[in-house]
């Protein structure tokens, strides 16, 4: 049994909130480079270069990549041999978010649904916890902006719709989203499970590095096919036309009920933010 004091969790969550919002991953920057070489629109190329420059300035000056610094979504993989001491896990994570958004000068975006009164510290965070073997703890902080989140959907297809139903729904969702999620986007797709699990699968799929292959060959093929169709829509960078509407399509899948076919699409803007640490 290994002990971890929750004070360490607070410290790490604070650091990850700031880092995620100011330091865009190399996988995303490399995806911009690939897109620049493939983009036909001169304006689209210029926009992609500006996105890269924006990311460079944010990293260098330690300022947010985007003014929308997101809803703090925290994924926890907790080893079953870990004993947490010193306080409550949820409160430790929320305190890390409070400190990170305060000390990093990050915009506080969380409010009451009806009154719209701001909570003032970007809490509560959304926390997804998974118990795994071992005596380590992995923390992933993935701030999610409102513009792209608003374009996300969950639907229940009929089983007969199959792969073609998935392809049709995902492409149509990107088309209807247009410029709203600040393309080029990353399209997270969750297939199977049930209503809420499909949405979680879609969001978790966004944690996969851009440029990586899906380990399931059938899903890898489907990702490529959907991405090709999406990029033929002509929406382009920031919705101003071009071949680069999306940088990637990522799919996670699990079995579902015989009477159901859950499908979720979680669209991510070009600011693909997530940072992680293992304690």
mmCIF file of C-alpha atoms in Angstrom:
data_model
loop_
_atom_site.group_PDB
_atom_site.id
_atom_site.type_symbol
_atom_site.label_atom_id
_atom_site.label_comp_id
_atom_site.label_asym_id
_atom_site.label_seq_id
_atom_site.Cartn_x
_atom_site.Cartn_y
_atom_site.Cartn_z
ATOM 1 C CA UNK A 1 0.000 0.000 0.000
ATOM 2 C CA UNK A 2 1.390 3.417 -1.014
ATOM 3 C CA UNK A 3 0.264 6.659 0.575
ATOM 4 C CA UNK A 4 -0.258 9.886 -1.378
ATOM 5 C CA UNK A 5 -1.120 13.087 0.459
ATOM 6 C CA UNK A 6 -3.869 15.006 -1.309
ATOM 7 C CA UNK A 7 -1.802 18.186 -0.983
ATOM 8 C CA UNK A 8 0.391 16.810 -3.800
ATOM 9 C CA UNK A 9 -2.709 16.353 -5.923
ATOM 10 C CA UNK A 10 -3.706 19.981 -5.368
ATOM 11 C CA UNK A 11 -0.220 21.154 -6.353
ATOM 12 C CA UNK A 12 -0.161 19.068 -9.520
ATOM 13 C CA UNK A 13 -3.672 20.004 -10.614
ATOM 14 C CA UNK A 14 -2.752 23.667 -10.186
ATOM 15 C CA UNK A 15 0.342 23.226 -12.365
ATOM 16 C CA UNK A 16 -1.524 21.228 -15.002
ATOM 17 C CA UNK A 17 -4.312 23.829 -15.281
ATOM 18 C CA UNK A 18 -1.765 26.530 -16.058
ATOM 19 C CA UNK A 19 0.379 24.375 -18.327
ATOM 20 C CA UNK A 20 -2.575 23.060 -20.334
ATOM 21 C CA UNK A 21 -3.801 26.583 -21.004
ATOM 22 C CA UNK A 22 -0.441 28.048 -22.017
ATOM 23 C CA UNK A 23 1.587 25.262 -23.635
ATOM 24 C CA UNK A 24 0.049 23.638 -26.700
ATOM 25 C CA UNK A 25 1.290 20.094 -27.284
ATOM 26 C CA UNK A 26 3.888 19.280 -29.927
ATOM 27 C CA UNK A 27 1.452 16.809 -31.511
ATOM 28 C CA UNK A 28 -0.920 19.696 -32.285
ATOM 29 C CA UNK A 29 1.874 21.928 -33.600
ATOM 30 C CA UNK A 30 3.046 19.086 -35.848
ATOM 31 C CA UNK A 31 -0.538 18.665 -37.073
ATOM 32 C CA UNK A 32 -0.567 22.365 -37.998
ATOM 33 C CA UNK A 33 2.620 21.829 -40.013
ATOM 34 C CA UNK A 34 1.096 18.901 -41.892
ATOM 35 C CA UNK A 35 -2.049 20.912 -42.572
ATOM 36 C CA UNK A 36 -0.040 23.854 -43.924
ATOM 37 C CA UNK A 37 1.598 21.611 -46.526
ATOM 38 C CA UNK A 38 -1.764 20.129 -47.581
ATOM 39 C CA UNK A 39 -3.952 23.259 -47.493
ATOM 40 C CA UNK A 40 -4.850 24.758 -50.888
ATOM 41 C CA UNK A 41 -6.380 28.005 -49.660
ATOM 42 C CA UNK A 42 -3.854 30.871 -49.273
ATOM 43 C CA UNK A 43 -6.035 32.354 -46.527
ATOM 44 C CA UNK A 44 -6.276 28.954 -44.849
ATOM 45 C CA UNK A 45 -2.482 28.626 -44.880
ATOM 46 C CA UNK A 46 -2.109 32.081 -43.364
ATOM 47 C CA UNK A 47 -4.595 31.248 -40.616
ATOM 48 C CA UNK A 48 -2.776 28.012 -39.754
ATOM 49 C CA UNK A 49 0.499 29.917 -39.530
ATOM 50 C CA UNK A 50 -1.153 32.476 -37.238
ATOM 51 C CA UNK A 51 -2.437 29.685 -35.000
ATOM 52 C CA UNK A 52 1.107 28.360 -34.708
ATOM 53 C CA UNK A 53 2.447 31.813 -33.913
ATOM 54 C CA UNK A 54 -0.269 32.338 -31.313
ATOM 55 C CA UNK A 55 0.731 29.070 -29.636
ATOM 56 C CA UNK A 56 4.399 30.097 -29.686
ATOM 57 C CA UNK A 57 3.661 33.431 -28.011
ATOM 58 C CA UNK A 58 1.453 31.772 -25.396
ATOM 59 C CA UNK A 59 4.180 29.277 -24.500
ATOM 60 C CA UNK A 60 6.936 31.885 -24.431
ATOM 61 C CA UNK A 61 5.049 34.504 -22.430
ATOM 62 C CA UNK A 62 3.069 32.067 -20.244
ATOM 63 C CA UNK A 63 -0.287 33.502 -21.259
ATOM 64 C CA UNK A 64 -3.455 31.638 -22.305
ATOM 65 C CA UNK A 65 -3.577 30.242 -25.832
ATOM 66 C CA UNK A 66 -7.236 31.284 -25.967
ATOM 67 C CA UNK A 67 -9.351 33.680 -23.913
ATOM 68 C CA UNK A 68 -11.720 30.788 -23.197
ATOM 69 C CA UNK A 69 -9.656 28.842 -20.682
ATOM 70 C CA UNK A 70 -12.344 26.213 -20.386
ATOM 71 C CA UNK A 71 -14.246 24.018 -17.991
ATOM 72 C CA UNK A 72 -11.670 22.027 -16.003
ATOM 73 C CA UNK A 73 -12.205 18.356 -16.867
ATOM 74 C CA UNK A 74 -10.015 16.040 -14.794
ATOM 75 C CA UNK A 75 -9.412 12.359 -15.545
ATOM 76 C CA UNK A 76 -8.038 10.280 -12.665
ATOM 77 C CA UNK A 77 -6.584 6.781 -12.901
ATOM 78 C CA UNK A 78 -6.195 5.703 -9.283
ATOM 79 C CA UNK A 79 -4.174 2.605 -8.474
ATOM 80 C CA UNK A 80 -6.047 0.274 -6.153
ATOM 81 C CA UNK A 81 -2.945 -0.006 -3.977
ATOM 82 C CA UNK A 82 -2.920 3.752 -3.328
ATOM 83 C CA UNK A 83 -4.113 5.123 0.006
ATOM 84 C CA UNK A 84 -5.021 8.815 -0.166
ATOM 85 C CA UNK A 85 -4.370 10.727 3.040
ATOM 86 C CA UNK A 86 -4.723 14.283 4.303
ATOM 87 C CA UNK A 87 -8.179 15.144 3.031
ATOM 88 C CA UNK A 88 -10.862 14.668 0.410
ATOM 89 C CA UNK A 89 -9.866 13.848 -3.187
ATOM 90 C CA UNK A 90 -12.598 15.902 -4.830
ATOM 91 C CA UNK A 91 -11.892 18.960 -2.709
ATOM 92 C CA UNK A 92 -8.150 18.579 -3.357
ATOM 93 C CA UNK A 93 -8.777 18.639 -7.112
ATOM 94 C CA UNK A 94 -11.144 21.607 -6.882
ATOM 95 C CA UNK A 95 -8.594 23.505 -4.794
ATOM 96 C CA UNK A 96 -5.961 22.834 -7.433
ATOM 97 C CA UNK A 97 -8.311 24.266 -10.059
ATOM 98 C CA UNK A 98 -8.986 27.327 -7.877
ATOM 99 C CA UNK A 99 -5.294 28.000 -7.411
ATOM 100 C CA UNK A 100 -4.399 27.307 -11.030
ATOM 101 C CA UNK A 101 -7.012 29.628 -12.463
ATOM 102 C CA UNK A 102 -6.171 32.314 -9.900
ATOM 103 C CA UNK A 103 -2.380 32.200 -10.139
ATOM 104 C CA UNK A 104 -2.341 31.588 -13.889
ATOM 105 C CA UNK A 105 -4.657 34.551 -14.524
ATOM 106 C CA UNK A 106 -7.022 32.247 -16.379
ATOM 107 C CA UNK A 107 -10.588 33.290 -17.135
ATOM 108 C CA UNK A 108 -13.202 31.914 -14.755
ATOM 109 C CA UNK A 109 -16.042 30.629 -16.912
ATOM 110 C CA UNK A 110 -18.230 28.505 -14.629
ATOM 111 C CA UNK A 111 -21.645 29.864 -13.668
ATOM 112 C CA UNK A 112 -25.097 28.969 -12.332
ATOM 113 C CA UNK A 113 -27.211 27.594 -15.218
ATOM 114 C CA UNK A 114 -30.211 29.826 -14.507
ATOM 115 C CA UNK A 115 -28.910 33.043 -12.928
ATOM 116 C CA UNK A 116 -25.581 32.897 -14.818
ATOM 117 C CA UNK A 117 -23.864 34.040 -11.625
ATOM 118 C CA UNK A 118 -20.164 33.155 -11.889
ATOM 119 C CA UNK A 119 -18.766 30.832 -9.217
ATOM 120 C CA UNK A 120 -15.674 33.042 -9.217
ATOM 121 C CA UNK A 121 -12.985 30.340 -9.182
ATOM 122 C CA UNK A 122 -13.775 28.038 -12.148
ATOM 123 C CA UNK A 123 -15.058 25.300 -9.871
ATOM 124 C CA UNK A 124 -16.605 22.847 -9.630
ATOM 125 C CA UNK A 125 -14.435 20.764 -11.932
ATOM 126 C CA UNK A 126 -15.773 17.710 -13.735
ATOM 127 C CA UNK A 127 -13.940 14.636 -12.431
ATOM 128 C CA UNK A 128 -13.867 11.175 -14.013
ATOM 129 C CA UNK A 129 -12.241 8.556 -11.776
ATOM 130 C CA UNK A 130 -11.166 5.059 -12.805
ATOM 131 C CA UNK A 131 -9.730 2.480 -10.400
ATOM 132 C CA UNK A 132 -6.798 0.633 -11.996
ATOM 133 C CA UNK A 133 -4.224 -1.923 -10.805
ATOM 134 C CA UNK A 134 -1.024 -0.739 -9.135
ATOM 135 C CA UNK A 135 0.191 1.898 -6.720
ATOM 136 C CA UNK A 136 0.349 4.964 -8.951
ATOM 137 C CA UNK A 137 -2.026 7.790 -9.705
ATOM 138 C CA UNK A 138 -2.375 9.446 -13.092
ATOM 139 C CA UNK A 139 -3.941 12.896 -13.395
ATOM 140 C CA UNK A 140 -4.999 14.390 -16.723
ATOM 141 C CA UNK A 141 -6.340 17.944 -16.858
ATOM 142 C CA UNK A 142 -8.215 18.757 -20.071
ATOM 143 C CA UNK A 143 -9.789 22.237 -20.095
ATOM 144 C CA UNK A 144 -12.725 22.311 -22.545
ATOM 145 C CA UNK A 145 -13.932 25.518 -24.149
ATOM 146 C CA UNK A 146 -17.609 26.369 -24.478
ATOM 147 C CA UNK A 147 -17.691 27.038 -28.215
ATOM 148 C CA UNK A 148 -16.634 23.551 -29.219
ATOM 149 C CA UNK A 149 -18.529 21.840 -26.394
ATOM 150 C CA UNK A 150 -21.746 23.486 -27.596
ATOM 151 C CA UNK A 151 -21.376 21.743 -30.953
ATOM 152 C CA UNK A 152 -21.227 18.266 -29.365
ATOM 153 C CA UNK A 153 -24.140 15.829 -29.509
ATOM 154 C CA UNK A 154 -25.328 12.413 -28.299
ATOM 155 C CA UNK A 155 -27.791 10.382 -30.332
ATOM 156 C CA UNK A 156 -29.259 6.896 -30.227
ATOM 157 C CA UNK A 157 -29.068 5.330 -33.669
ATOM 158 C CA UNK A 158 -31.039 2.244 -34.586
ATOM 159 C CA UNK A 159 -28.838 -0.883 -34.749
ATOM 160 C CA UNK A 160 -29.635 -1.225 -38.448
ATOM 161 C CA UNK A 161 -27.900 2.098 -39.251
ATOM 162 C CA UNK A 162 -24.478 0.585 -38.555
ATOM 163 C CA UNK A 163 -21.227 2.122 -39.754
ATOM 164 C CA UNK A 164 -22.951 4.190 -42.423
ATOM 165 C CA UNK A 165 -25.156 5.735 -39.752
ATOM 166 C CA UNK A 166 -22.067 6.676 -37.746
ATOM 167 C CA UNK A 167 -20.350 8.170 -40.783
ATOM 168 C CA UNK A 168 -23.445 10.147 -41.785
ATOM 169 C CA UNK A 169 -24.124 11.547 -38.313
ATOM 170 C CA UNK A 170 -20.517 12.600 -37.600
ATOM 171 C CA UNK A 171 -20.042 14.349 -40.942
ATOM 172 C CA UNK A 172 -23.406 16.100 -40.629
ATOM 173 C CA UNK A 173 -22.534 17.249 -37.094
ATOM 174 C CA UNK A 174 -19.304 18.830 -38.337
ATOM 175 C CA UNK A 175 -21.150 20.429 -41.257
ATOM 176 C CA UNK A 176 -23.826 21.920 -39.005
ATOM 177 C CA UNK A 177 -21.185 23.158 -36.567
ATOM 178 C CA UNK A 178 -19.548 25.245 -39.271
ATOM 179 C CA UNK A 179 -17.190 27.874 -37.901
ATOM 180 C CA UNK A 180 -18.615 27.798 -34.361
ATOM 181 C CA UNK A 181 -16.015 25.436 -32.812
ATOM 182 C CA UNK A 182 -13.053 27.431 -34.235
ATOM 183 C CA UNK A 183 -11.765 24.944 -36.806
ATOM 184 C CA UNK A 184 -9.569 23.155 -37.589
ATOM 185 C CA UNK A 185 -11.155 20.806 -35.085
ATOM 186 C CA UNK A 186 -10.457 17.406 -33.631
ATOM 187 C CA UNK A 187 -13.579 15.239 -33.754
ATOM 188 C CA UNK A 188 -13.992 12.848 -30.828
ATOM 189 C CA UNK A 189 -16.421 9.989 -31.430
ATOM 190 C CA UNK A 190 -17.790 7.552 -28.849
ATOM 191 C CA UNK A 191 -19.606 4.446 -30.065
ATOM 192 C CA UNK A 192 -21.450 1.992 -27.840
ATOM 193 C CA UNK A 193 -21.881 1.674 -24.114
ATOM 194 C CA UNK A 194 -25.041 3.514 -23.140
ATOM 195 C CA UNK A 195 -26.228 7.139 -23.269
ATOM 196 C CA UNK A 196 -23.718 8.648 -20.833
ATOM 197 C CA UNK A 197 -20.869 6.227 -21.582
ATOM 198 C CA UNK A 198 -20.825 7.094 -25.265
ATOM 199 C CA UNK A 199 -20.311 10.767 -24.382
ATOM 200 C CA UNK A 200 -17.458 9.888 -22.038
ATOM 201 C CA UNK A 201 -15.845 7.722 -24.718
ATOM 202 C CA UNK A 202 -16.030 10.624 -27.168
ATOM 203 C CA UNK A 203 -14.352 12.990 -24.730
ATOM 204 C CA UNK A 204 -11.670 10.478 -23.727
ATOM 205 C CA UNK A 205 -10.844 9.872 -27.387
ATOM 206 C CA UNK A 206 -9.623 13.473 -27.565
ATOM 207 C CA UNK A 207 -6.759 12.618 -25.191
ATOM 208 C CA UNK A 208 -5.071 10.489 -27.850
ATOM 209 C CA UNK A 209 -2.060 12.207 -29.448
ATOM 210 C CA UNK A 210 -2.723 13.721 -32.851
ATOM 211 C CA UNK A 211 -1.061 11.738 -35.600
ATOM 212 C CA UNK A 212 -1.346 8.438 -33.720
ATOM 213 C CA UNK A 213 -3.168 5.464 -35.214
ATOM 214 C CA UNK A 214 -6.199 3.802 -33.727
ATOM 215 C CA UNK A 215 -5.112 0.353 -32.463
ATOM 216 C CA UNK A 216 -8.352 -1.100 -33.854
ATOM 217 C CA UNK A 217 -7.774 -1.465 -37.614
ATOM 218 C CA UNK A 218 -11.479 -1.180 -38.456
ATOM 219 C CA UNK A 219 -11.823 2.025 -36.444
ATOM 220 C CA UNK A 220 -8.567 3.362 -37.868
ATOM 221 C CA UNK A 221 -10.002 2.949 -41.363
ATOM 222 C CA UNK A 222 -13.259 4.582 -40.338
ATOM 223 C CA UNK A 223 -11.393 7.547 -38.809
ATOM 224 C CA UNK A 224 -9.544 8.149 -42.068
ATOM 225 C CA UNK A 225 -12.712 7.879 -44.137
ATOM 226 C CA UNK A 226 -14.679 10.288 -41.955
ATOM 227 C CA UNK A 227 -11.774 12.761 -41.838
ATOM 228 C CA UNK A 228 -11.586 12.714 -45.632
ATOM 229 C CA UNK A 229 -15.322 13.439 -45.927
ATOM 230 C CA UNK A 230 -15.173 16.172 -43.289
ATOM 231 C CA UNK A 231 -12.328 17.931 -45.068
ATOM 232 C CA UNK A 232 -14.288 17.921 -48.317
ATOM 233 C CA UNK A 233 -16.932 20.124 -46.687
ATOM 234 C CA UNK A 234 -14.862 23.214 -47.464
ATOM 235 C CA UNK A 235 -15.363 24.857 -44.060
ATOM 236 C CA UNK A 236 -11.609 25.254 -43.603
ATOM 237 C CA UNK A 237 -9.527 27.012 -40.936
ATOM 238 C CA UNK A 238 -11.696 29.316 -38.809
ATOM 239 C CA UNK A 239 -14.582 28.631 -41.200
ATOM 240 C CA UNK A 240 -13.134 30.787 -43.995
ATOM 241 C CA UNK A 241 -12.760 28.018 -46.553
ATOM 242 C CA UNK A 242 -10.165 25.393 -47.339
ATOM 243 C CA UNK A 243 -9.305 21.724 -47.028
ATOM 244 C CA UNK A 244 -8.460 21.723 -43.326
ATOM 245 C CA UNK A 245 -11.767 21.606 -41.482
ATOM 246 C CA UNK A 246 -10.486 18.981 -39.029
ATOM 247 C CA UNK A 247 -7.038 17.795 -38.046
ATOM 248 C CA UNK A 248 -8.178 14.346 -36.915
ATOM 249 C CA UNK A 249 -11.078 12.065 -36.078
ATOM 250 C CA UNK A 250 -10.594 9.904 -32.979
ATOM 251 C CA UNK A 251 -12.924 7.024 -32.126
ATOM 252 C CA UNK A 252 -13.375 4.943 -28.977
ATOM 253 C CA UNK A 253 -15.846 2.047 -28.961
ATOM 254 C CA UNK A 254 -17.258 -0.518 -26.545
ATOM 255 C CA UNK A 255 -20.097 -3.064 -26.660
ATOM 256 C CA UNK A 256 -23.688 -1.866 -26.275
ATOM 257 C CA UNK A 257 -27.156 -3.278 -25.546
ATOM 258 C CA UNK A 258 -28.721 -5.409 -28.307
ATOM 259 C CA UNK A 259 -31.572 -2.881 -28.674
ATOM 260 C CA UNK A 260 -29.377 0.226 -28.763
ATOM 261 C CA UNK A 261 -26.686 1.978 -30.786
ATOM 262 C CA UNK A 262 -25.411 4.978 -28.778
ATOM 263 C CA UNK A 263 -23.254 7.492 -30.642
ATOM 264 C CA UNK A 264 -21.626 10.667 -29.308
ATOM 265 C CA UNK A 265 -19.634 13.379 -31.049
ATOM 266 C CA UNK A 266 -17.469 15.649 -28.897
ATOM 267 C CA UNK A 267 -15.910 18.366 -31.014
ATOM 268 C CA UNK A 268 -12.651 19.953 -29.883
ATOM 269 C CA UNK A 269 -11.378 23.271 -31.212
ATOM 270 C CA UNK A 270 -7.846 23.627 -32.575
ATOM 271 C CA UNK A 271 -6.659 24.362 -29.001
ATOM 272 C CA UNK A 272 -6.345 20.682 -28.096
ATOM 273 C CA UNK A 273 -5.441 21.193 -24.435
ATOM 274 C CA UNK A 274 -4.531 18.432 -22.029
ATOM 275 C CA UNK A 275 -1.592 17.799 -19.730
ATOM 276 C CA UNK A 276 -0.889 14.877 -17.424
ATOM 277 C CA UNK A 277 1.287 13.700 -14.581
ATOM 278 C CA UNK A 278 1.780 10.387 -12.793
ATOM 279 C CA UNK A 279 2.369 10.350 -9.049
#
